[in-house]
Amino acid sequence: MSKQKGSPAQKSQQTSHESAGPKALQVIGALALAVAATAALVLVAGHLRAVALPGCGPGSACDEAAKSVWGKVPVANVSTAAAGAAYFLGMLAWWLGSGASRTLRTAATGGLLGRLMFVIVMFAEGWACKYCLAAHAANRVFVACVYIGARGAPAGLDTRGLAMAGGAGAIALGLLASVESNQRKKLEAAAKQEAAASVEAMKANAQQQASTTPTTSATTATPAAAQQQNVTTPAAPIAASAAFEGRYRKGPKDAAIRVVMLTNYQCPDCKIMEGQLARLMAMQPALDMAVSIKHFPLSTVCNPHVPRDMHPDSCFGAFAAEAAGELGGVEAFWQTHLWLFARSGRFTPEDVIAHGNSIGIDGARLRQLMDDPRIQQRVKEDIEEGVELGLRNTPMIFINGVELRGWMAPDSLVNAVTQLAASNPPKRDATSDKPPKAEQRMLEIYEAEPVRAMPAQFDRFVMGPTDGAKRVVIVGDYEEPGTAEADASVRELMAGGASIRYSFAHFPVNQTCNPEMTFTRYQNSCTASRLVEAAGALGGNEAFWAAHAWAFANRTTPANLTAANLAQTIGATTGLTADALTQAAQSANATIAADAKAAKALGITGLPAVFIDGKLVREWKLREVNLLPQLLSK
């Protein structure tokens, strides 16, 4: 009698590897990959300004990592985050469809090493991106599951798994590349439009200046030789109230084009704009341009207005530039300015000393002056002026006192200056340039916004007169603090007699009920939105707004967000019961999703999104001051 090939134990082991592995291990691995893919997709959305991510806005570690050479896959024109998401989704297809194998173990190990290299670069560059780290941590859990599942797996190439991973990954990458390309085009078009509007404002400003008599200021008077080309005496900063320019001007005192850049030596966007500025300066003297610099380091070392130390060396870079100007005047300042950008703002004390000696000033004295309170005070004065001008992130660029908005459009600065130069603006000195302060700037930004047609979806429940002088729509989340503040402000104004027609649209930052979200930030926001919508569906306009107020009142005590508590609060006046509310809430998801989809189509990128008469109020708070009352009184 012949023996059967393979014992029962061997057959059992072979079968276990042909299947997806032990169920618990499969679930853990799948969940880990889902977390990793979600984190990567969240980063894609954040980088494309499709949603405002906590800790991942402009100037953040995530933002700078995305803008670096590491943030994009060469040739493919797709972000590293998108490539990572496609990889994780491909691995998920492999894991669920074919299970653990030696081939999968090799592929997962390679992916882990690639991610590890990226994490090392992140920390070396100071980009502690929490979403990147979450993806890496989840990937490590998956790789551990693969190693456990692949123990004793048969040798041979897992062609089935490779095909599944390749197909799923390629489809995901193609879709994400298309989404990224389309969104980049939209952002670029919007930036170009904004930059074009800025140029028109500059031309109008030039016409106004041409019709007025040139002014001079005794406080900016300089020796005749200095007036011909460059600024002031090196150690005498110009008072901010006298002239809008930096302390070390490159170019004539009276110029047709006067560029002032508020910058930061560790800011990637600033380095890009510096490249454009260098191209313009190479066109002198044909352009008749004066250029000067003001500092706005994003570091808590010298800037009390930033939440964290985003660019640890940026204050020291500004100190170095100012100290060089003190010792060697305009040329030493600009030589140091260019040196700092060439190094992306990174240097050691020894580097500073060597640099000073190389440009003909005392390097040791340069390093010493960086610690001088007088030098540091000049940087702090620039910072305070930046805050007064409404600066949030660098760079901020002014041409003849008019802000260049949309500077992120390709060649925006070069195009703006050359177009303005073609209009033959009059020669003036910096005392003619009067940029608006922060409050006025925010109001001007609002006025320049296009009027958007509000979706009919938002009109189902309205507070106030139908013919109100102002129409306000707030898109928000009942747990989000800013939404609560904006809502309270509008309702308070209405209680005081303001003629406002107010409606509210749901946008919970919770993927459970909001398909526009790829992550959840507020765990109870779906519950609140469902109950408020249920109250409106059952009791009409009055019940909706009563439930709306109740949801905000219980925002900080989520345990109170129950149908029973809502019924107890408003049931006496509306007749609603807890059972009826519970049942109606189960059908509210479609309405919430429709609100979110309509809001996303309007181009919102953060909460709350406040619309007044169809215009998006991009900035409604200034240093904790709520500007909605002022906007609604206009």
XYZ file of C-alpha atoms in Angstrom:
634
model
C 0.000 0.000 0.000
C 1.507 3.316 -1.074
C 1.806 6.291 1.288
C -0.202 9.454 0.690
C 1.856 12.563 -0.045
C 1.973 14.794 3.011
C 0.734 14.035 6.507
C -2.560 15.480 7.862
C -0.553 17.963 9.917
C 1.392 19.070 6.851
C -1.817 19.428 4.852
C -3.362 21.493 7.621
C -0.321 23.783 7.731
C -0.362 24.170 3.953
C -4.077 25.010 3.964
C -3.579 27.644 6.640
C -1.097 29.460 4.405
C -3.300 29.159 1.357
C -6.070 30.873 3.290
C -5.920 34.406 4.624
C -4.380 33.199 7.868
C -5.894 33.126 11.342
C -8.945 35.326 11.455
C -7.760 37.557 14.311
C -4.406 38.128 12.636
C -6.146 38.940 9.362
C -8.431 41.468 11.042
C -5.566 43.180 12.887
C -3.485 43.433 9.726
C -6.425 44.772 7.713
C -7.254 47.359 10.359
C -3.616 48.466 10.509
C -3.539 48.953 6.740
C -6.850 50.810 6.845
C -5.445 53.189 9.463
C -2.268 53.717 7.433
C -4.198 54.344 4.211
C -6.596 56.728 5.975
C -3.718 58.730 7.460
C -2.128 59.006 4.006
C -5.443 60.035 2.396
C -5.964 62.643 5.103
C -2.551 64.075 4.237
C -3.475 64.189 0.548
C -6.636 66.122 1.390
C -4.722 68.487 3.671
C -1.936 69.170 1.184
C -4.487 70.021 -1.488
C -6.336 72.362 0.888
C -9.416 70.201 0.501
C -9.865 70.215 4.271
C -8.229 71.997 7.179
C -6.329 69.425 9.233
C -5.476 70.030 12.883
C -1.762 70.772 13.084
C -1.301 70.463 9.330
C -1.980 73.950 7.985
C 0.312 76.343 6.097
C 3.778 76.485 7.642
C 3.279 73.251 9.598
C 5.612 70.258 9.558
C 3.189 68.370 7.287
C 2.990 71.309 4.901
C 6.752 71.726 4.681
C 7.336 68.001 4.190
C 4.816 68.055 1.327
C 6.569 71.005 -0.334
C 10.042 69.496 -0.039
C 11.753 67.263 -2.601
C 10.598 64.348 -0.451
C 6.955 65.332 -0.816
C 6.596 64.269 -4.446
C 7.402 61.111 -6.388
C 9.824 61.985 -9.200
C 8.444 61.826 -12.760
C 5.033 60.533 -11.602
C 3.887 64.028 -10.540
C 2.040 62.577 -7.581
C 2.525 63.302 -3.904
C 4.369 60.927 -1.601
C 1.217 60.780 0.506
C -0.844 59.627 -2.478
C 1.794 57.039 -3.388
C 1.755 55.835 0.212
C -2.035 55.548 0.222
C -1.933 53.550 -3.025
C 0.729 51.246 -1.563
C -1.319 50.588 1.585
C -4.467 49.897 -0.433
C -2.521 47.521 -2.670
C -1.180 45.717 0.393
C -4.727 45.525 1.773
C -5.936 43.833 -1.422
C -3.036 41.371 -1.202
C -3.573 40.639 2.483
C -7.304 40.056 2.173
C -7.212 38.282 -1.164
C -4.185 36.029 -0.924
C -3.015 36.028 2.674
C 0.453 35.856 4.170
C 3.299 34.530 2.044
C 7.046 34.859 1.760
C 6.575 37.137 -1.237
C 4.280 39.423 0.773
C 6.796 39.400 3.621
C 9.539 40.577 1.244
C 7.334 43.300 -0.241
C 6.133 44.474 3.184
C 9.716 44.595 4.473
C 10.756 46.737 1.528
C 7.827 49.055 2.147
C 8.702 49.298 5.830
C 12.317 50.202 5.068
C 11.164 52.861 2.628
C 8.821 54.361 5.213
C 11.562 54.187 7.843
C 13.911 56.151 5.581
C 11.232 58.802 5.168
C 10.708 59.017 8.950
C 14.466 59.496 9.456
C 14.430 62.337 6.909
C 11.409 63.851 8.653
C 13.148 64.039 11.996
C 16.423 65.192 10.444
C 14.567 68.062 8.775
C 12.375 68.825 11.792
C 9.129 67.686 10.151
C 7.367 65.846 12.972
C 4.192 65.160 10.974
C 1.786 63.236 13.183
C -0.196 61.815 10.255
C 2.996 60.483 8.663
C 3.988 58.922 11.968
C 0.527 57.384 12.382
C 0.804 55.784 8.938
C 4.280 54.446 9.750
C 3.192 53.040 13.115
C 0.171 51.307 11.565
C 2.371 49.903 8.805
C 4.715 48.410 11.394
C 1.760 46.600 12.959
C 0.822 45.214 9.548
C 4.385 44.032 8.863
C 4.421 42.253 12.219
C 1.191 40.484 11.234
C 2.762 39.455 7.919
C 5.832 37.987 9.642
C 3.667 36.016 12.036
C 1.381 34.792 9.285
C 4.216 33.865 6.925
C 5.970 31.517 9.367
C 6.441 28.219 7.629
C 4.809 29.502 4.444
C 5.728 27.500 1.342
C 8.416 28.832 -0.952
C 7.575 30.219 -4.357
C 6.388 33.442 -5.892
C 2.908 34.571 -4.833
C 1.836 35.713 -8.301
C -1.815 35.973 -7.311
C -1.054 38.324 -4.435
C 1.315 40.402 -6.549
C -1.355 40.796 -9.232
C -3.970 41.841 -6.685
C -1.654 44.370 -5.044
C -0.431 45.726 -8.365
C -3.935 46.108 -9.751
C -5.436 47.720 -6.664
C -2.416 49.953 -6.116
C -2.312 51.089 -9.743
C -6.028 51.927 -9.757
C -5.732 53.837 -6.464
C -2.636 55.703 -7.642
C -4.287 56.638 -10.926
C -7.385 57.952 -9.190
C -5.387 59.908 -6.629
C -3.080 61.339 -9.285
C -6.139 62.536 -11.218
C -7.685 64.074 -8.092
C -4.425 65.800 -7.186
C -3.933 67.126 -10.695
C -7.452 68.545 -10.877
C -7.223 70.110 -7.431
C -3.830 71.643 -8.180
C -5.264 73.190 -11.326
C -8.166 74.649 -9.340
C -5.846 76.059 -6.679
C -3.504 77.475 -9.299
C -6.395 79.072 -11.187
C -7.711 80.623 -7.974
C -4.241 81.916 -7.069
C -3.775 83.405 -10.540
C -7.125 85.133 -10.282
C -6.238 86.524 -6.862
C -2.802 87.674 -8.071
C -4.377 89.349 -11.116
C -6.767 91.231 -8.835
C -3.793 92.365 -6.752
C -2.040 93.715 -9.852
C -5.146 95.703 -10.798
C -5.218 97.125 -7.267
C -1.532 98.076 -7.651
C -2.237 99.862 -10.937
C -5.156 101.746 -9.391
C -2.950 102.687 -6.463
C -0.264 103.947 -8.886
C -2.821 106.124 -10.683
C -3.904 107.571 -7.353
C -0.282 108.248 -6.378
C 0.341 109.910 -9.750
C -2.411 112.413 -9.011
C -0.945 113.422 -5.645
C 2.124 115.448 -4.760
C 5.129 113.307 -3.731
C 5.826 113.387 -0.026
C 9.087 113.117 1.849
C 9.844 112.608 5.485
C 12.618 114.140 7.487
C 12.924 110.951 9.499
C 14.029 109.029 6.418
C 16.547 111.595 5.182
C 19.895 110.019 4.352
C 23.201 111.234 2.981
C 23.156 112.053 -0.739
C 25.289 109.049 -1.644
C 22.933 106.716 0.199
C 19.870 108.181 -1.532
C 21.314 107.332 -4.951
C 21.273 103.584 -4.472
C 20.836 102.050 -1.019
C 19.405 102.814 2.310
C 20.079 104.519 5.435
C 22.997 104.431 7.763
C 23.448 100.829 8.865
C 22.639 101.208 12.543
C 19.629 103.502 12.226
C 16.402 101.567 11.691
C 13.581 103.486 10.030
C 10.577 104.093 12.250
C 7.651 101.963 11.103
C 5.339 105.002 11.185
C 7.577 107.015 8.839
C 8.046 104.753 5.841
C 6.992 101.281 4.861
C 10.297 99.592 4.078
C 12.972 97.506 5.731
C 16.156 98.856 7.233
C 18.472 97.914 4.367
C 16.989 98.873 1.061
C 18.438 97.583 -2.202
C 17.710 100.160 -4.879
C 17.006 103.898 -5.078
C 15.165 105.859 -2.418
C 12.663 107.135 -4.982
C 11.581 104.232 -7.172
C 8.656 103.387 -9.419
C 8.356 99.940 -7.844
C 8.929 99.329 -4.144
C 8.870 95.724 -2.951
C 8.735 94.819 0.737
C 8.840 91.153 1.686
C 8.050 89.855 5.176
C 10.012 86.653 5.215
C 11.510 83.783 7.179
C 14.810 82.120 6.335
C 13.522 78.586 7.011
C 10.282 78.954 5.053
C 10.203 76.899 1.791
C 7.687 79.246 0.143
C 9.834 82.239 1.097
C 12.801 80.595 -0.626
C 10.733 80.195 -3.798
C 9.718 83.854 -3.713
C 13.315 84.833 -2.995
C 14.264 83.121 -6.248
C 11.722 85.245 -8.111
C 12.995 88.352 -6.339
C 16.566 87.566 -7.426
C 15.401 87.374 -11.045
C 13.768 90.785 -10.727
C 16.797 92.338 -9.065
C 18.915 91.099 -11.968
C 16.763 93.263 -14.263
C 17.923 96.474 -12.566
C 18.165 99.312 -13.365
C 15.570 98.856 -16.121
C 12.815 98.105 -13.616
C 13.559 101.090 -11.353
C 12.862 98.942 -8.300
C 13.655 99.193 -4.588
C 13.570 96.047 -2.447
C 13.674 95.665 1.312
C 13.122 92.940 3.866
C 11.205 92.645 7.120
C 11.463 89.599 9.357
C 8.735 87.271 10.623
C 10.412 84.144 12.054
C 8.009 81.317 12.879
C 9.820 80.535 16.112
C 8.844 81.030 19.727
C 12.406 82.180 20.449
C 11.503 85.713 19.344
C 7.915 85.539 18.080
C 5.196 85.312 20.752
C 2.456 85.119 18.107
C 3.196 81.606 16.832
C 1.768 78.546 18.601
C 4.919 76.428 18.400
C 8.539 76.485 17.300
C 7.958 75.661 13.622
C 11.369 76.943 12.460
C 13.788 76.684 15.396
C 16.663 78.599 13.749
C 14.621 81.317 12.066
C 14.985 83.914 14.830
C 18.736 83.400 14.866
C 18.829 83.812 11.097
C 17.027 87.143 11.365
C 19.412 88.210 14.146
C 22.384 87.292 11.928
C 21.098 89.322 8.976
C 20.429 92.356 11.138
C 23.787 92.067 12.871
C 25.531 91.890 9.491
C 23.720 95.046 8.427
C 24.831 96.753 11.614
C 28.466 95.911 10.903
C 28.666 96.179 7.132
C 25.642 98.104 5.932
C 23.391 97.257 3.019
C 25.759 94.966 1.130
C 26.626 92.915 4.213
C 22.919 92.555 5.049
C 22.048 91.304 1.564
C 25.056 89.003 1.375
C 23.964 87.436 4.651
C 20.330 87.365 3.535
C 21.267 85.355 0.429
C 23.657 83.135 2.400
C 20.889 82.248 4.850
C 18.421 81.316 2.112
C 21.079 79.239 0.334
C 21.390 77.200 3.552
C 17.614 77.113 4.183
C 18.268 79.066 7.364
C 20.412 76.392 9.018
C 23.814 77.212 10.435
C 26.100 76.848 13.450
C 27.886 79.608 15.396
C 31.083 78.587 13.604
C 29.319 78.981 10.256
C 28.300 82.542 11.162
C 31.849 83.487 12.130
C 33.262 82.030 8.917
C 30.592 83.767 6.835
C 31.274 87.139 8.466
C 34.979 86.840 7.776
C 34.297 85.847 4.174
C 32.319 89.027 3.422
C 34.810 91.379 5.017
C 33.337 91.947 8.479
C 34.489 90.685 11.860
C 32.944 87.207 12.119
C 33.397 86.956 15.880
C 31.790 90.370 16.346
C 28.937 89.316 14.045
C 28.243 86.288 16.211
C 28.406 88.436 19.345
C 26.006 91.044 17.966
C 23.357 88.388 17.330
C 22.848 88.331 21.121
C 22.635 92.123 21.409
C 19.166 93.213 22.661
C 19.216 96.150 20.222
C 19.556 93.810 17.246
C 16.931 91.403 18.550
C 14.537 94.267 19.223
C 14.610 95.221 15.533
C 13.424 91.738 14.593
C 10.707 91.894 17.256
C 9.537 95.243 15.868
C 9.204 93.659 12.442
C 7.189 90.818 13.977
C 4.773 93.212 15.676
C 4.373 95.156 12.442
C 3.620 91.897 10.648
C 0.916 91.089 13.173
C -0.575 94.563 12.723
C -0.693 93.905 8.984
C -2.580 90.639 9.488
C 0.272 88.265 8.675
C -0.442 84.650 9.588
C 2.213 82.799 7.626
C 5.208 83.811 5.562
C 5.804 85.135 3.022
C 3.748 88.328 2.864
C 4.646 90.591 -0.046
C 3.783 94.216 -0.738
C 4.380 96.154 -3.944
C 3.991 99.916 -3.558
C 2.087 99.257 -0.341
C -0.420 96.865 -1.945
C -0.379 93.235 -0.842
C 0.348 90.625 -3.509
C -2.290 87.994 -2.834
C -2.220 84.759 -4.736
C 1.579 84.749 -4.564
C 1.537 80.946 -4.733
C 0.669 81.125 -8.442
C 3.666 80.353 -10.676
C 5.913 83.406 -11.209
C 3.377 85.591 -9.400
C 5.929 88.129 -8.145
C 7.765 88.399 -11.476
C 4.479 88.806 -13.345
C 3.123 91.386 -10.901
C 6.235 93.568 -11.006
C 6.652 93.432 -14.783
C 2.972 94.165 -15.408
C 3.028 97.057 -12.969
C 6.241 98.402 -14.517
C 4.555 98.369 -17.940
C 1.900 100.765 -16.595
C 4.634 103.344 -15.883
C 3.924 104.029 -12.189
C 5.329 107.273 -10.719
C 8.531 107.410 -8.697
C 7.842 107.666 -4.978
C 9.622 106.956 -1.718
C 8.395 104.537 0.933
C 6.454 107.217 2.815
C 3.847 107.018 0.034
C 3.089 103.358 0.768
C 0.327 102.816 3.311
C -0.628 99.138 3.543
C -3.898 98.473 5.379
C -3.838 97.221 8.939
C -5.065 93.736 9.732
C -8.711 94.583 10.337
C -9.049 96.570 7.133
C -7.169 93.860 5.237
C -9.606 91.188 6.390
C -12.558 93.333 5.353
C -10.966 93.945 1.953
C -10.429 90.211 1.467
C -14.111 89.645 2.193
C -15.192 92.382 -0.217
C -13.082 90.844 -2.985
C -14.684 87.417 -2.595
C -16.955 86.217 -5.410
C -20.649 85.819 -4.658
C -21.606 82.161 -4.540
C -25.136 80.853 -5.075
C -26.225 79.231 -1.829
C -27.653 75.710 -2.339
C -31.414 75.369 -1.924
C -30.580 72.528 0.480
C -29.574 75.154 3.054
C -32.973 76.896 3.011
C -35.071 74.202 4.652
C -34.858 75.891 8.066
C -34.397 79.660 8.344
C -34.182 81.946 11.360
C -35.181 85.589 10.980
C -37.143 87.479 8.347
C -37.153 86.099 4.800
C -36.317 89.593 3.544
C -33.510 90.177 6.064
C -30.965 92.849 5.137
C -28.170 90.259 5.455
C -28.223 86.599 4.573
C -25.929 84.476 6.726
C -25.117 80.813 6.229
C -22.854 78.992 8.665
C -21.487 75.581 7.737
C -20.215 73.838 10.812
C -20.026 71.120 13.423
C -21.893 71.287 16.735
C -18.777 70.224 18.648
C -16.357 72.632 16.926
C -15.569 75.662 19.152
C -15.315 78.186 16.306
C -18.695 77.152 14.938
C -20.234 77.642 18.373
C -18.711 81.120 18.666
C -19.773 82.240 15.193
C -23.302 80.926 15.712
C -23.628 82.631 19.092
C -22.435 85.910 17.579
C -25.026 85.826 14.793
C -27.905 84.857 17.093
C -26.894 87.540 19.584
C -26.962 90.181 16.849
C -30.391 88.967 15.759
C -31.671 89.141 19.332
C -30.435 92.730 19.405
C -32.545 93.642 16.400
C -30.203 93.019 13.453
C -32.085 92.172 10.242
C -30.501 88.821 9.402
C -31.794 85.777 7.564
C -29.813 82.893 9.048
C -29.469 79.251 8.050
C -27.182 76.470 9.240
C -25.675 73.593 7.264
C -24.231 70.428 8.783
C -20.606 69.471 8.214
C -19.671 67.095 11.052
C -15.970 66.309 11.181
C -16.926 62.690 11.543
C -16.779 60.143 8.747
C -19.620 58.134 10.276
C -22.260 60.453 8.811
C -20.200 62.759 6.586
C -18.906 61.013 3.444
C -16.789 64.097 2.627
C -14.535 63.315 5.598
C -11.816 60.668 5.642
C -11.282 60.888 9.398
C -13.148 61.691 12.619
C -12.228 64.518 14.954
C -15.464 65.059 16.922
C -16.913 61.783 18.132
C -20.388 63.072 19.004
C -20.983 65.522 16.198
C -23.021 63.054 14.120
C -25.290 62.367 17.068
C -25.926 66.081 17.555
C -26.594 66.733 13.863
C -28.934 63.756 13.583
C -31.014 64.841 16.568
C -31.243 68.461 15.418
C -32.261 67.356 11.938
C -34.763 64.901 13.408
C -36.344 67.696 15.465
C -36.701 69.815 12.339
C -38.171 66.966 10.323
C -40.788 66.281 13.009
C -41.512 69.744 14.379
C -40.572 72.166 11.616
C -38.625 75.415 11.813
C -39.278 76.176 15.474
C -38.213 72.718 16.621
C -35.075 72.793 14.463
C -33.796 76.037 15.975
C -34.704 74.970 19.499
C -32.735 71.750 19.003
C -29.927 73.731 17.344
C -29.538 75.895 20.456
C -29.735 72.790 22.652
C -26.936 71.059 20.709
C -24.575 74.011 21.128
C -25.507 74.369 24.809
C -24.494 70.727 25.393
C -21.397 70.848 23.194
C -18.990 70.387 26.096
C -21.109 67.690 27.786
C -21.633 65.095 25.053
C -23.238 62.646 27.459
C -26.280 64.951 27.432
C -26.731 64.595 23.665
C -29.569 62.076 23.793
C -33.067 61.994 22.333
C -34.516 61.815 25.845
C -32.736 64.996 26.950
C -33.710 66.807 23.743
C -37.344 65.763 24.146
C -37.298 66.928 27.761
C -35.841 70.311 26.768
C -38.051 71.194 23.803
C -40.863 68.637 24.019
C -43.166 70.919 26.000
C -43.288 73.481 23.201
C -42.956 71.172 20.194
C -44.687 67.995 21.333
C -41.741 65.816 20.341
C -41.052 62.567 22.174
C -37.823 60.700 22.693
C -39.064 57.699 20.711
C -40.074 59.855 17.751
C -36.747 61.673 17.778
C -34.785 58.437 17.979
C -36.655 57.000 15.015
C -36.346 60.174 12.906
C -32.631 60.492 13.711
C -32.016 57.172 11.990
C -33.101 58.740 8.696
C -31.121 61.981 9.043
C -27.839 60.793 7.523
C -28.950 61.485 3.961
C -29.758 65.118 4.780
C -26.480 65.613 6.640
C -24.527 64.081 3.746
C -26.346 66.345 1.277
C -25.432 69.417 3.357
C -21.792 68.344 3.486
C -21.628 67.659 -0.255
C -23.187 71.032 -1.091
C -20.807 72.806 1.314
C -17.777 71.058 -0.177
C -18.871 72.180 -3.645
C -18.731 75.772 -2.382
C -15.006 75.339 -1.756
C -14.892 75.342 2.042
C -11.579 74.234 3.534
C -12.145 74.769 7.243
C -14.791 75.275 9.907
C -16.744 77.271 10.519
C -17.389 78.420 6.968
C -19.337 81.650 7.275
C -21.068 83.129 4.225
C -22.544 86.620 4.267
C -24.648 87.510 1.225
C -23.017 84.651 -0.659
C -19.435 85.718 0.095
C -17.149 83.457 2.103
C -15.672 85.189 5.141
C -12.174 83.715 5.013
C -11.015 85.352 8.234
C -13.583 86.449 10.796
C -11.366 86.671 13.879
C -8.435 88.989 14.446
C -6.305 88.305 17.524
C -9.350 86.845 19.288
C -11.550 89.780 18.188
C -14.723 88.670 16.409
C -15.282 90.756 13.260
C -18.683 89.316 12.367
C -20.584 92.196 14.022
C -18.627 94.658 11.901
C -19.123 92.655 8.721
C -22.837 92.322 9.350
C -23.236 96.043 9.996
C -21.775 97.029 6.612
